[in-house]
Coordinates of C-alpha atoms in Angstrom, one line a residue:
Chain A
M1 CA -0.1 -0.8 0.3
N2 CA 3.0 2.1 1.1
R3 CA 4.2 1.5 -2.3
L4 CA 1.5 2.3 -3.8
K5 CA 1.0 5.5 -2.5
R6 CA 4.7 6.8 -3.4
L7 CA 4.2 5.2 -7.0
L8 CA 0.8 7.5 -7.3
M9 CA 2.7 10.6 -5.6
L10 CA 5.5 10.9 -8.0
T11 CA 3.2 10.3 -10.4
I12 CA 1.1 13.6 -8.9
V13 CA 4.7 15.2 -8.4
A14 CA 6.0 14.4 -12.5
L15 CA 2.3 15.5 -14.1
W16 CA 2.8 18.0 -12.5
T17 CA 5.4 19.5 -13.4
Q18 CA 5.7 18.7 -16.8
L19 CA 1.5 20.9 -15.7
S20 CA 3.7 23.8 -14.8
A21 CA 6.2 23.5 -17.9
A22 CA 4.2 23.8 -20.5
G23 CA 2.1 26.8 -18.9
Q24 CA 6.1 28.6 -18.9
N25 CA 6.8 27.5 -22.2
D26 CA 3.3 28.9 -23.8
Q27 CA 4.1 32.2 -22.0
N28 CA 7.2 32.1 -24.3
D29 CA 5.0 31.2 -27.2
I30 CA 5.5 34.6 -29.6
V31 CA 1.7 36.2 -30.5
V32 CA 1.4 38.8 -32.6
I33 CA -1.2 42.1 -31.7
V34 CA -3.4 44.8 -32.8
H35 CA -4.4 47.6 -30.9
K36 CA -8.4 45.7 -29.0
N37 CA -10.2 48.5 -30.8
N38 CA -8.7 47.5 -34.1
P39 CA -11.8 44.9 -35.8
T40 CA -9.4 42.3 -36.9
E41 CA -10.0 39.2 -33.8
Q42 CA -7.9 36.3 -36.2
M43 CA -6.0 36.4 -39.3
S44 CA -5.0 33.3 -40.4
H45 CA -1.1 32.4 -40.9
S46 CA -1.4 33.0 -44.4
Q47 CA -2.5 36.4 -44.3
V48 CA 0.3 37.1 -41.6
I49 CA 3.2 35.5 -44.4
D50 CA 1.8 38.9 -46.1
L51 CA 1.7 40.7 -43.9
F52 CA 5.0 40.9 -42.6
M53 CA 7.1 39.8 -45.6
G54 CA 5.8 42.7 -47.9
K55 CA 3.4 41.3 -50.6
Y56 CA -0.3 42.8 -48.4
V57 CA -0.2 44.6 -45.4
A58 CA -3.9 44.8 -44.9
F59 CA -5.9 43.3 -41.7
P60 CA -8.7 40.9 -43.2
N61 CA -10.9 44.0 -43.5
G62 CA -9.0 45.3 -46.6
D63 CA -7.3 48.5 -44.3
K64 CA -3.8 48.8 -44.2
A65 CA -1.7 47.5 -41.9
R66 CA 1.4 49.0 -39.6
A67 CA 3.8 45.9 -39.2
L68 CA 6.6 47.0 -36.9
D69 CA 10.1 43.8 -36.6
L70 CA 12.7 44.0 -34.1
D71 CA 15.9 45.0 -34.2
D72 CA 18.3 42.3 -36.1
S73 CA 19.8 40.8 -32.2
S74 CA 16.3 39.6 -31.2
E75 CA 15.8 36.6 -29.9
V76 CA 12.8 37.3 -30.8
K77 CA 12.5 38.4 -34.1
K78 CA 14.3 35.2 -34.9
Q79 CA 11.9 32.6 -33.6
F80 CA 8.7 34.0 -34.9
Y81 CA 10.8 34.0 -38.5
Q82 CA 11.7 30.3 -38.2
A83 CA 7.9 30.0 -36.3
L84 CA 6.7 32.1 -38.7
V85 CA 8.2 31.2 -43.0
K86 CA 10.7 28.3 -41.1
M87 CA 13.8 31.3 -42.0
S88 CA 16.6 31.6 -40.5
L89 CA 17.6 36.0 -40.7
A90 CA 20.4 35.8 -43.1
R91 CA 17.6 35.2 -45.7
V92 CA 13.9 37.1 -44.0
N93 CA 16.9 39.7 -45.1
A94 CA 17.5 38.6 -48.3
Y95 CA 15.5 38.2 -49.1
W96 CA 13.3 42.5 -48.4
S97 CA 16.5 43.4 -49.8
R98 CA 14.8 42.7 -53.0
I99 CA 11.5 44.1 -51.7
K100 CA 13.2 46.5 -50.7
F101 CA 16.2 48.0 -53.3
T102 CA 13.1 47.7 -55.4
G103 CA 11.0 50.0 -53.8
R104 CA 8.4 47.7 -54.3
A105 CA 7.1 48.0 -50.6
R106 CA 7.7 49.3 -46.7
P107 CA 9.7 47.2 -44.5
P108 CA 8.8 46.7 -40.6
E109 CA 8.8 49.7 -39.5
M110 CA 12.0 48.5 -36.6
H111 CA 12.4 48.9 -32.9
D112 CA 14.6 48.3 -29.9
D113 CA 12.7 45.9 -28.3
E114 CA 9.6 44.5 -27.5
N115 CA 8.2 47.4 -25.2
S116 CA 8.9 49.7 -27.7
V117 CA 6.9 47.6 -29.9
L118 CA 4.1 46.6 -27.2
D119 CA 3.5 51.1 -26.4
F120 CA 3.3 51.9 -30.2
V121 CA 1.4 48.9 -31.3
S122 CA -0.9 50.1 -27.6
Q123 CA -1.6 54.1 -28.5
S124 CA -2.3 52.7 -32.9
P125 CA -5.4 51.5 -34.2
D126 CA -3.1 49.7 -37.7
A127 CA -0.1 48.5 -36.3
I128 CA 0.8 45.6 -36.2
A129 CA 4.3 43.6 -34.1
Y130 CA 3.9 40.8 -32.3
I131 CA 6.4 39.8 -29.4
P132 CA 6.1 37.5 -25.9
R133 CA 2.8 35.5 -24.1
S134 CA 3.6 36.9 -21.3
M135 CA 4.4 41.1 -22.6
L136 CA 0.8 41.5 -22.8
N137 CA -1.3 43.8 -21.0
N138 CA -5.1 45.0 -21.7
N139 CA -4.8 47.8 -24.7
V140 CA -3.7 44.5 -26.6
K141 CA -5.5 41.7 -28.8
I142 CA -4.0 38.6 -30.1
V143 CA -5.3 37.8 -33.7
Y144 CA -2.3 34.9 -34.5
E145 CA -0.5 32.7 -32.4
L146 CA 2.7 30.5 -33.1
H147 CA 3.9 27.5 -32.0
E148 CA 7.2 26.2 -33.6
Chain B
M1 CA 12.6 64.8 -61.6
I2 CA 16.3 63.4 -60.1
K3 CA 16.7 66.2 -58.4
V4 CA 13.6 67.5 -57.2
C5 CA 14.0 64.3 -54.9
L6 CA 17.1 64.3 -54.1
L7 CA 17.0 68.0 -52.7
T8 CA 12.9 66.7 -51.3
L9 CA 14.9 64.2 -49.4
L10 CA 17.1 66.3 -48.4
S11 CA 15.6 69.1 -46.7
L12 CA 13.4 66.7 -44.8
S13 CA 15.8 65.1 -44.2
L14 CA 17.3 67.8 -41.8
N15 CA 13.6 68.0 -40.1
A16 CA 11.9 65.1 -39.4
Q17 CA 14.3 62.0 -39.0
E18 CA 11.3 59.5 -38.0
N19 CA 10.2 59.2 -40.8
L20 CA 13.1 58.9 -42.6
Q21 CA 15.0 55.4 -43.1
I22 CA 18.8 55.2 -45.0
S23 CA 20.3 52.0 -46.2
G24 CA 22.0 50.9 -48.9
F25 CA 23.9 47.5 -50.0
G26 CA 27.1 46.9 -51.4
T27 CA 28.9 44.0 -53.4
I28 CA 33.1 42.8 -52.8
G29 CA 33.7 41.0 -56.2
T30 CA 36.8 39.8 -57.9
V31 CA 36.5 37.9 -61.2
A32 CA 39.5 35.2 -63.1
V33 CA 38.7 33.8 -65.4
D34 CA 41.6 31.7 -68.1
S35 CA 39.8 32.7 -71.9
E36 CA 42.5 32.9 -74.9
Y37 CA 40.2 35.2 -76.2
Y38 CA 37.6 36.8 -74.8
G39 CA 37.3 39.0 -71.2
Y40 CA 34.4 38.4 -68.6
R41 CA 32.3 41.3 -68.4
N42 CA 28.4 41.3 -66.6
D43 CA 26.5 42.6 -69.0
L44 CA 26.0 45.0 -72.5
A45 CA 26.8 47.8 -71.0
R46 CA 30.5 47.2 -70.7
K47 CA 33.2 47.8 -72.0
D48 CA 35.8 47.0 -69.9
G49 CA 36.2 43.4 -68.6
T50 CA 38.1 40.5 -66.7
F51 CA 41.0 39.0 -69.7
D52 CA 43.3 35.8 -68.3
G53 CA 45.7 37.2 -66.2
D54 CA 43.5 40.0 -65.1
L55 CA 41.9 40.1 -61.1
N56 CA 39.1 42.2 -61.6
L57 CA 37.2 43.5 -58.2
T58 CA 35.8 46.6 -60.4
T59 CA 33.3 44.0 -62.8
S60 CA 31.2 42.8 -59.8
S61 CA 32.3 45.4 -56.9
I62 CA 29.0 47.7 -56.6
L63 CA 28.1 50.1 -53.8
G64 CA 24.3 51.5 -53.4
L65 CA 22.3 53.5 -51.3
Q66 CA 19.1 54.1 -50.4
F67 CA 16.9 57.1 -48.7
D68 CA 13.6 56.0 -48.6
Y69 CA 10.9 59.0 -46.4
M70 CA 7.5 58.4 -45.7
L71 CA 6.2 61.6 -45.9
N72 CA 2.1 60.0 -44.6
A73 CA 1.2 57.1 -44.7
E74 CA -0.2 57.1 -48.1
F75 CA 3.4 58.6 -49.7
D76 CA 6.9 57.5 -49.6
L77 CA 9.7 59.6 -51.7
V78 CA 12.5 56.7 -52.4
Y79 CA 16.3 57.6 -53.6
Q80 CA 18.3 55.5 -54.5
G81 CA 22.1 56.1 -55.8
V82 CA 24.0 52.9 -57.0
Y83 CA 27.9 52.8 -57.9
R84 CA 29.2 50.1 -60.5
N85 CA 32.4 52.3 -61.7
Q86 CA 29.9 53.9 -64.0
D87 CA 32.4 55.6 -67.3
D88 CA 30.3 58.4 -66.5
V89 CA 29.8 59.1 -62.9
S90 CA 26.7 62.1 -62.3
S91 CA 23.9 62.4 -60.6
D92 CA 21.9 60.9 -63.5
S93 CA 24.4 57.7 -64.3
L94 CA 23.9 56.7 -60.7
T95 CA 20.0 57.7 -60.3
T96 CA 18.7 53.8 -59.8
L97 CA 15.0 54.7 -58.5
A98 CA 14.3 58.6 -57.6
F99 CA 10.0 58.5 -57.3
L100 CA 7.5 59.0 -55.5
K101 CA 4.7 57.2 -54.6
Y102 CA 0.9 56.6 -53.7
S103 CA -0.5 53.2 -52.2
P104 CA -4.3 54.6 -51.6
S105 CA -4.6 51.2 -50.1
A106 CA -3.2 47.7 -49.9
A107 CA -4.5 47.2 -53.1
W108 CA -3.3 49.5 -55.2
S109 CA 0.2 51.0 -55.5
F110 CA 1.4 54.5 -58.2
R111 CA 4.3 55.9 -58.9
F112 CA 5.9 58.5 -60.7
G113 CA 9.9 58.8 -61.7
R114 CA 12.8 57.1 -61.9
T115 CA 12.2 53.0 -60.8
A116 CA 13.7 49.8 -61.6
L117 CA 12.7 48.0 -65.1
D118 CA 11.0 45.4 -64.9
L119 CA 12.4 43.0 -67.8
F120 CA 12.6 39.8 -65.8
L121 CA 12.1 38.4 -63.2
L122 CA 15.4 39.1 -62.0
T123 CA 16.3 42.6 -63.1
E124 CA 15.7 45.6 -60.7
Y125 CA 17.0 44.0 -58.4
R126 CA 20.2 42.1 -60.1
D127 CA 22.9 44.8 -58.3
V128 CA 21.4 43.7 -54.7
G129 CA 24.0 40.8 -54.7
F130 CA 22.8 39.8 -50.9
A131 CA 19.7 39.7 -52.5
S132 CA 21.1 36.5 -54.5
T133 CA 21.9 33.2 -53.8
W134 CA 24.5 33.3 -56.8
A135 CA 27.7 35.2 -57.4
H136 CA 25.6 36.6 -60.8
A137 CA 22.6 36.6 -62.2
P138 CA 23.3 34.9 -65.1
T139 CA 25.2 36.3 -68.2
E140 CA 22.7 34.2 -71.1
T141 CA 19.2 36.0 -70.0
Y142 CA 20.7 38.7 -67.6
G143 CA 23.6 40.4 -69.6
L144 CA 21.0 41.1 -72.1
V145 CA 19.7 43.8 -70.9
P146 CA 21.7 46.8 -69.4
Y147 CA 18.7 48.7 -69.0
R148 CA 18.7 49.4 -65.1
F149 CA 15.9 52.2 -64.7
L150 CA 12.5 53.4 -66.2
D151 CA 11.6 56.7 -66.1
G152 CA 7.2 57.0 -66.4
A153 CA 5.4 55.5 -64.1
D154 CA 3.9 52.2 -63.1
F155 CA 1.5 51.2 -61.0
T156 CA 0.6 48.0 -59.2
Y157 CA -3.1 46.1 -58.5
T158 CA -2.4 43.3 -55.4
T159 CA -5.1 40.6 -54.0
R160 CA -5.4 37.9 -51.8
L161 CA -7.6 34.8 -53.8
N162 CA -7.8 32.1 -50.7
E163 CA -3.0 32.0 -50.0
L164 CA -2.3 32.5 -53.2
T165 CA -1.3 36.5 -53.6
I166 CA -2.0 38.4 -57.0
R167 CA -0.2 40.9 -57.5
S168 CA -0.7 42.9 -61.4
K169 CA 1.4 45.4 -62.5
F170 CA 1.7 47.6 -65.5
F171 CA 4.2 50.6 -66.7
G172 CA 5.5 53.2 -69.1
G173 CA 8.3 55.1 -70.1
E174 CA 12.0 55.8 -71.2
S175 CA 15.3 54.3 -70.2
E176 CA 18.9 55.0 -71.4
S177 CA 21.8 52.5 -71.5
A178 CA 25.2 52.6 -72.5
V179 CA 26.0 49.7 -74.9
G180 CA 29.9 48.7 -75.3
N181 CA 32.4 46.5 -77.4
Y182 CA 36.3 46.8 -76.9
N183 CA 36.2 49.5 -79.1
G184 CA 34.2 51.6 -77.6
Q185 CA 30.7 52.0 -76.6
E186 CA 27.7 54.6 -76.8
N187 CA 24.5 55.5 -75.5
V188 CA 20.6 53.8 -76.9
K189 CA 17.1 55.7 -75.7
L190 CA 13.7 53.4 -75.6
D191 CA 11.2 55.0 -75.7
N192 CA 7.7 53.9 -76.2
I193 CA 8.3 52.0 -73.4
Y194 CA 5.8 49.5 -72.0
G195 CA 4.8 46.0 -70.0
V196 CA 2.9 44.6 -68.0
G197 CA 3.5 41.9 -65.2
F198 CA 2.0 39.5 -63.7
D199 CA 2.7 37.2 -60.2
V200 CA 0.9 34.5 -58.5
E201 CA 2.4 33.5 -55.3
S202 CA 1.4 31.3 -52.4
L203 CA 3.2 30.3 -49.3
N204 CA 6.3 27.4 -51.3
W205 CA 5.8 28.6 -54.5
S206 CA 4.8 31.5 -57.2
I207 CA 4.9 31.5 -61.6
K208 CA 5.3 35.2 -62.3
A209 CA 5.2 36.4 -66.4
K210 CA 6.3 39.7 -68.1
Y211 CA 5.8 40.8 -71.7
T212 CA 7.5 44.2 -72.3
S213 CA 7.7 46.8 -75.5
A214 CA 10.4 49.1 -77.2
K215 CA 11.4 51.5 -79.1
V216 CA 14.3 52.6 -79.5
E217 CA 14.9 56.7 -79.9
E218 CA 17.3 56.5 -81.9
N219 CA 20.0 55.3 -84.3
I220 CA 23.1 54.0 -83.7
D221 CA 26.7 56.0 -84.8
A222 CA 28.1 53.2 -86.3
S223 CA 25.2 52.2 -88.3
T224 CA 24.6 55.4 -88.8
E225 CA 27.8 55.8 -90.8
L226 CA 26.5 52.3 -91.7
V227 CA 24.2 53.5 -93.5
K228 CA 25.7 56.4 -95.3
G229 CA 28.6 54.3 -96.5
L230 CA 25.9 51.7 -97.3
S231 CA 23.6 53.9 -99.7
F232 CA 26.7 56.4 -100.9
L233 CA 28.0 53.6 -102.6
A234 CA 25.0 52.4 -103.9
Q235 CA 24.3 55.1 -106.0
A236 CA 28.0 56.6 -107.0
V237 CA 29.8 53.4 -107.9
P238 CA 28.1 52.2 -111.3
G239 CA 26.6 48.5 -111.4
F240 CA 27.6 47.9 -107.9
D241 CA 24.3 46.2 -107.6
F242 CA 25.7 43.3 -109.3
I243 CA 28.6 43.6 -106.8
W244 CA 26.5 44.1 -103.6
P245 CA 22.8 42.4 -104.7
D246 CA 20.1 44.4 -102.3
A247 CA 22.4 46.5 -100.9
F248 CA 20.7 49.7 -100.5
A249 CA 18.2 47.0 -98.9
F250 CA 20.2 46.2 -97.5
A251 CA 21.2 49.6 -96.2
Q252 CA 18.2 49.9 -94.4
S253 CA 18.8 47.3 -92.7
L254 CA 20.9 48.7 -90.3
I255 CA 18.9 51.8 -88.8
L256 CA 18.1 51.3 -85.3
K257 CA 16.0 53.6 -85.7
N258 CA 12.1 52.7 -84.5
A259 CA 13.0 49.6 -84.7
R260 CA 11.0 47.7 -82.1
A261 CA 11.9 44.9 -80.0
E262 CA 9.9 42.8 -77.4
Y263 CA 11.0 40.6 -74.5
F264 CA 8.9 38.2 -72.2
S265 CA 9.8 36.3 -69.6
L266 CA 8.2 33.6 -68.0
S267 CA 9.7 32.5 -65.1
G268 CA 8.6 29.5 -61.6
R269 CA 9.7 29.2 -58.3
Y270 CA 8.6 26.2 -55.9
D271 CA 10.0 25.5 -52.0
L272 CA 10.7 22.6 -50.1
E273 CA 12.0 22.9 -46.8
D274 CA 15.9 23.1 -47.3
W275 CA 15.2 22.8 -51.2
S276 CA 14.6 25.6 -53.6
L277 CA 13.9 24.9 -57.3
L278 CA 13.7 27.6 -59.7
G279 CA 14.4 28.8 -63.9
E280 CA 13.0 31.2 -65.9
T281 CA 12.8 31.8 -69.7
S282 CA 13.4 34.6 -71.5
L283 CA 13.3 35.7 -75.0
I284 CA 13.6 39.2 -76.6
K285 CA 12.7 39.5 -79.9
S286 CA 12.5 43.3 -83.2
N287 CA 12.0 43.3 -86.5
S288 CA 15.5 44.7 -87.2
G289 CA 17.8 43.0 -87.9
I290 CA 20.9 43.8 -85.0
I291 CA 18.4 42.2 -82.8
P292 CA 17.3 39.3 -83.7
R293 CA 15.6 36.9 -82.0
V294 CA 17.4 35.3 -78.8
A295 CA 15.8 32.7 -76.7
S296 CA 17.1 32.3 -73.3
G297 CA 16.5 30.1 -69.5
Y298 CA 18.3 28.9 -66.5
V299 CA 17.3 26.2 -64.5
S300 CA 18.5 26.5 -60.9
A301 CA 18.9 23.8 -58.3
V302 CA 19.4 24.9 -54.3
Y303 CA 20.3 23.8 -50.8
R304 CA 20.2 25.1 -47.4
T305 CA 21.8 25.0 -44.3
N306 CA 21.8 27.2 -40.7
L307 CA 24.5 29.3 -42.5
H308 CA 25.4 27.8 -46.3
N309 CA 22.8 27.3 -49.3
F310 CA 24.5 25.5 -52.3
Y311 CA 23.2 25.5 -56.0
L312 CA 23.8 24.1 -59.2
T313 CA 22.7 26.3 -62.2
Y314 CA 22.7 26.0 -65.7
A315 CA 21.9 28.4 -68.2
N316 CA 22.2 28.9 -71.8
V317 CA 21.4 31.1 -74.8
N318 CA 21.1 30.8 -78.5
S319 CA 19.9 33.5 -81.3
D320 CA 20.4 33.3 -85.3
H321 CA 24.2 34.0 -85.9
F322 CA 23.9 36.3 -89.9
D323 CA 26.3 35.2 -92.1
I324 CA 26.9 37.5 -94.6
N325 CA 27.7 34.8 -96.9
A326 CA 24.1 34.6 -97.6
L327 CA 24.5 38.8 -98.9
H328 CA 26.5 36.9 -102.3
V329 CA 29.0 40.0 -102.2
D330 CA 31.3 40.2 -105.8
L331 CA 34.4 40.4 -102.8
N332 CA 37.1 40.3 -105.5
N333 CA 34.9 43.7 -107.3
L334 CA 34.3 45.4 -103.9
A335 CA 38.5 45.4 -102.6
M336 CA 38.6 47.6 -105.2
I337 CA 36.2 50.2 -104.4
P338 CA 37.9 52.7 -101.5
G339 CA 36.7 52.0 -98.2
G340 CA 34.3 48.7 -99.8
L341 CA 35.2 45.9 -97.7
E342 CA 35.6 47.7 -94.9
I343 CA 31.9 49.2 -94.8
Y344 CA 31.6 45.0 -96.0
F345 CA 33.3 43.5 -92.3
A346 CA 32.0 46.1 -90.3
S347 CA 28.5 45.1 -91.4
D348 CA 29.0 41.8 -90.2
V349 CA 30.1 43.0 -86.9
L350 CA 26.8 45.5 -86.3
M351 CA 24.7 42.5 -87.7
N352 CA 25.8 40.3 -85.3
S353 CA 26.6 42.4 -81.8
F354 CA 23.4 40.6 -80.3
T355 CA 23.6 36.9 -81.9
P356 CA 24.9 35.1 -78.6
N357 CA 25.5 31.3 -78.3
Q358 CA 26.7 29.6 -75.2
Q359 CA 26.1 27.2 -72.3
T360 CA 27.3 27.6 -68.8
L361 CA 27.8 25.3 -65.7
S362 CA 27.6 27.4 -62.0
L363 CA 28.5 25.5 -59.2
G364 CA 28.4 28.0 -56.3
W365 CA 28.5 27.9 -52.4
R366 CA 27.9 30.8 -50.2
W367 CA 28.0 30.6 -46.5
N368 CA 25.8 33.6 -44.3
I369 CA 28.8 35.3 -41.8
T370 CA 25.6 37.2 -40.2
D371 CA 22.8 38.7 -41.0
N372 CA 23.5 40.6 -42.9
T373 CA 26.3 39.5 -45.4
A374 CA 27.3 36.6 -47.4
F375 CA 30.3 35.6 -48.5
N376 CA 30.3 33.7 -52.4
I377 CA 31.9 32.1 -54.6
Q378 CA 31.1 30.3 -58.2
W379 CA 33.1 28.0 -60.5
D380 CA 31.6 28.8 -64.2
R381 CA 32.5 26.5 -67.1
T382 CA 31.0 27.9 -70.3
Q383 CA 31.4 27.3 -73.6
I384 CA 31.3 29.1 -76.0
K385 CA 30.3 28.3 -79.2
Q386 CA 31.1 30.0 -83.0
Q387 CA 30.1 33.6 -83.2
G388 CA 28.5 33.2 -80.5
A389 CA 30.3 35.8 -78.1
S390 CA 27.8 38.5 -78.8
L391 CA 28.3 39.3 -74.9
W392 CA 32.1 39.1 -73.5
L393 CA 34.1 41.7 -74.1
N394 CA 36.2 40.5 -77.5
K395 CA 39.4 42.3 -78.7
N396 CA 38.7 40.6 -82.9
Q397 CA 35.3 41.5 -83.4
L398 CA 35.6 39.2 -86.5
L399 CA 36.9 36.5 -84.5
Q400 CA 35.2 34.0 -82.5
P401 CA 36.1 31.1 -82.1
A402 CA 34.5 27.9 -80.6
E403 CA 36.0 27.8 -76.8
T404 CA 35.0 26.7 -73.4
V405 CA 35.6 29.0 -71.0
Y406 CA 36.6 29.0 -67.0
A407 CA 35.6 32.5 -64.5
I408 CA 35.9 32.2 -60.8
F409 CA 34.0 34.6 -58.4
S410 CA 33.8 35.9 -54.7
N411 CA 31.8 37.9 -52.8
L412 CA 31.0 40.1 -50.3
S413 CA 27.6 41.0 -49.8
F414 CA 26.1 43.4 -47.6
T415 CA 23.0 45.1 -46.7
F416 CA 22.9 48.4 -44.7

């Protein structure tokens, strides 16, 4: 009986550890956010790609969007593009050099860090950006979640 | 338009730096070739290049600087200047982009001023080394078109259909470029340019089709002199028609002014995990005897790891060589007329100045040193057919023997 109780306790502890870890990982997930008053509620994977890769920089209702990006040194940026388009930053930059240096489209506006991005989106109904889930505040909402 | 754009950007940059983006690109490159007869050049604009024994830093090296100014949510002002070792360094020759862009919505975009000429898949960004996996764009296709810019206007309409992005583009204007050979170069202006492009893209594939039509504005000096000389002989020399049949009609075929050229391109790309396959086929034709029908194409396979790309490319170009023997000119009697043979051989050179026939196999490696810097090394094996060396510099225009040429390109490319 004692052995059974011990086994049960171990199982519960193991399960609890797994759930806590999953919770931690969820908090590190990258999410795509807009201002809370933006009419967009949800975006598809291809819509997010088109927006951040300069192909069609608009929300699903056709309104122009203002995409924000992080500095190249950001780990969040690396994870974002790897999850979104399965590309390294070098490949993303090569892609954008084709778009930017032909004057075809504006690249996303660069910000130094996630706090700067969050502040901007919190005040701009047409802005869209990506941040770790853990940084969410009450002025923004999630329209797409990335999973690696 | 260029100077207005520059001055406006400079004054705006002093007042509102947060709306101004300054960026740039560059390549420091070397080329080495082993040809006994030919010198390598990037495109037909160059009258200098790399011969056997040269280690040339200027052929592949380039530096570009771009200013993007966001006037408001709908208007942008863009200027780009590029130094690629042009012979004539002026604000006009350095400027590749100088336009005002109006985007009332995500779907529509209108640009007025100087934009990149969108003839083939890579024409708009072929000078941006970092943008491309290769050390250089396939010469068989891109060496034929030295034109870099379009002074005029374009408009683009973009829409989404499920997971597809569909883009249509229409453009019109004029352009100008130097066209050269070993003996010199001269400017060739194109006007009445109009074109259309149609792109369909999905997550991992794309198909693009382009068509452009352009008129040559003025005759080139080489053609003018030949037409004058041959027409004079046809009129002044009694019985010249027996020596050179239909000489006057042939002289008219040497006139480039008002000739209309057409450019067609169809390209595709497919990405599958670590692999990419891309290819393009293109066609140039005109109603001028000097610009014959030229068909070219390439296919390339690229394998990617995290930092390294390995690629294999095959490219080919063929055109109809003009056989001057088909004119049945009596060379013995022509030799007795002052200037006769010179005109004959100069006609042969001019009629074959745009008749490339060659194929290239390329093997290359690209190393992404940082997220904005790449090193590239590429080995080319080019088989040039007899009289098919139009893409190369040739010290003897009349003698173009068949040859297999090996070349090594190494580039350090960057953006900032």
